[in-house]
């Protein structure tokens, strides 16, 4: 794995952790969470993106 790939992986997981925190605290909606997750994958291209689920199977009412 090249250095740029490692940096992208790290940045993806950081961005996704922030996205999950925002959703867990009720600061963003589930739809916004879903859009940010897609954007994180497009921006950072994690190595195993194809293996990750497209979206979480959480109901919008879950916090």
PDB file of C-alpha atoms in Angstrom:
ATOM      1  CA  UNK A   1       0.000   0.000   0.000  1.00  0.00           C
ATOM      2  CA  UNK A   2       1.420   3.370  -0.979  1.00  0.00           C
ATOM      3  CA  UNK A   3       1.710   6.292   1.416  1.00  0.00           C
ATOM      4  CA  UNK A   4      -1.102   8.228  -0.298  1.00  0.00           C
ATOM      5  CA  UNK A   5      -3.434   5.237   0.067  1.00  0.00           C
ATOM      6  CA  UNK A   6      -2.624   4.984   3.771  1.00  0.00           C
ATOM      7  CA  UNK A   7      -3.291   8.702   4.245  1.00  0.00           C
ATOM      8  CA  UNK A   8      -6.618   8.386   2.383  1.00  0.00           C
ATOM      9  CA  UNK A   9      -7.600   5.449   4.607  1.00  0.00           C
ATOM     10  CA  UNK A  10      -6.798   7.408   7.759  1.00  0.00           C
ATOM     11  CA  UNK A  11      -8.626  10.503   6.522  1.00  0.00           C
ATOM     12  CA  UNK A  12     -11.655   8.421   5.544  1.00  0.00           C
ATOM     13  CA  UNK A  13     -11.930   6.827   8.965  1.00  0.00           C
ATOM     14  CA  UNK A  14     -11.510  10.216  10.681  1.00  0.00           C
ATOM     15  CA  UNK A  15     -14.189  11.820   8.482  1.00  0.00           C
ATOM     16  CA  UNK A  16     -16.530   8.881   9.000  1.00  0.00           C
ATOM     17  CA  UNK A  17     -16.011   8.955  12.774  1.00  0.00           C
ATOM     18  CA  UNK A  18     -16.966  12.640  12.805  1.00  0.00           C
ATOM     19  CA  UNK A  19     -20.005  11.885  10.624  1.00  0.00           C
ATOM     20  CA  UNK A  20     -21.119   9.143  13.018  1.00  0.00           C
ATOM     21  CA  UNK A  21     -20.610  11.422  16.023  1.00  0.00           C
ATOM     22  CA  UNK A  22     -22.702  14.175  14.447  1.00  0.00           C
ATOM     23  CA  UNK A  23     -25.496  11.688  13.758  1.00  0.00           C
ATOM     24  CA  UNK A  24     -25.313  10.128  17.224  1.00  0.00           C
ATOM     25  CA  UNK A  25     -25.624  13.572  18.824  1.00  0.00           C
ATOM     26  CA  UNK A  26     -28.613  14.444  16.670  1.00  0.00           C
ATOM     27  CA  UNK A  27     -26.797  17.256  14.892  1.00  0.00           C
ATOM     28  CA  UNK A  28     -27.525  15.825  11.436  1.00  0.00           C
ATOM     29  CA  UNK A  29     -30.408  13.785  10.065  1.00  0.00           C
ATOM     30  CA  UNK A  30     -30.128  10.229   8.800  1.00  0.00           C
ATOM     31  CA  UNK A  31     -30.353  11.487   5.204  1.00  0.00           C
ATOM     32  CA  UNK A  32     -27.481  13.898   5.850  1.00  0.00           C
ATOM     33  CA  UNK A  33     -25.513  11.076   7.469  1.00  0.00           C
ATOM     34  CA  UNK A  34     -26.090   8.918   4.400  1.00  0.00           C
ATOM     35  CA  UNK A  35     -24.992  11.708   2.034  1.00  0.00           C
ATOM     36  CA  UNK A  36     -21.869  12.436   4.071  1.00  0.00           C
ATOM     37  CA  UNK A  37     -20.958   8.747   4.131  1.00  0.00           C
ATOM     38  CA  UNK A  38     -21.197   8.639   0.327  1.00  0.00           C
ATOM     39  CA  UNK A  39     -19.164  11.834   0.047  1.00  0.00           C
ATOM     40  CA  UNK A  40     -16.486  10.468   2.411  1.00  0.00           C
ATOM     41  CA  UNK A  41     -16.156   7.352   0.249  1.00  0.00           C
ATOM     42  CA  UNK A  42     -15.916   9.374  -2.966  1.00  0.00           C
ATOM     43  CA  UNK A  43     -13.437  11.852  -1.509  1.00  0.00           C
ATOM     44  CA  UNK A  44     -11.072   9.456   0.215  1.00  0.00           C
ATOM     45  CA  UNK A  45     -11.658   6.244  -1.787  1.00  0.00           C
ATOM     46  CA  UNK A  46     -11.072   3.780   1.043  1.00  0.00           C
ATOM     47  CA  UNK A  47      -9.367   0.596  -0.124  1.00  0.00           C
ATOM     48  CA  UNK A  48     -12.271  -1.659   0.811  1.00  0.00           C
ATOM     49  CA  UNK A  49     -15.114   0.693  -0.166  1.00  0.00           C
ATOM     50  CA  UNK A  50     -16.754  -2.036  -2.247  1.00  0.00           C
ATOM     51  CA  UNK A  51     -17.077  -4.208   0.864  1.00  0.00           C
ATOM     52  CA  UNK A  52     -18.670  -1.465   2.975  1.00  0.00           C
ATOM     53  CA  UNK A  53     -22.462  -1.232   3.072  1.00  0.00           C
ATOM     54  CA  UNK A  54     -23.935   1.523   0.912  1.00  0.00           C
ATOM     55  CA  UNK A  55     -25.785   2.967   3.912  1.00  0.00           C
ATOM     56  CA  UNK A  56     -26.557   2.043   7.483  1.00  0.00           C
ATOM     57  CA  UNK A  57     -29.727   0.162   8.119  1.00  0.00           C
ATOM     58  CA  UNK A  58     -30.877   2.534  10.844  1.00  0.00           C
ATOM     59  CA  UNK A  59     -34.328   3.917  11.000  1.00  0.00           C
ATOM     60  CA  UNK A  60     -34.577   7.714  10.846  1.00  0.00           C
ATOM     61  CA  UNK A  61     -36.180   7.636  14.310  1.00  0.00           C
ATOM     62  CA  UNK A  62     -33.139   6.003  15.905  1.00  0.00           C
ATOM     63  CA  UNK A  63     -30.696   8.344  17.626  1.00  0.00           C
TER      64      UNK A  63
END
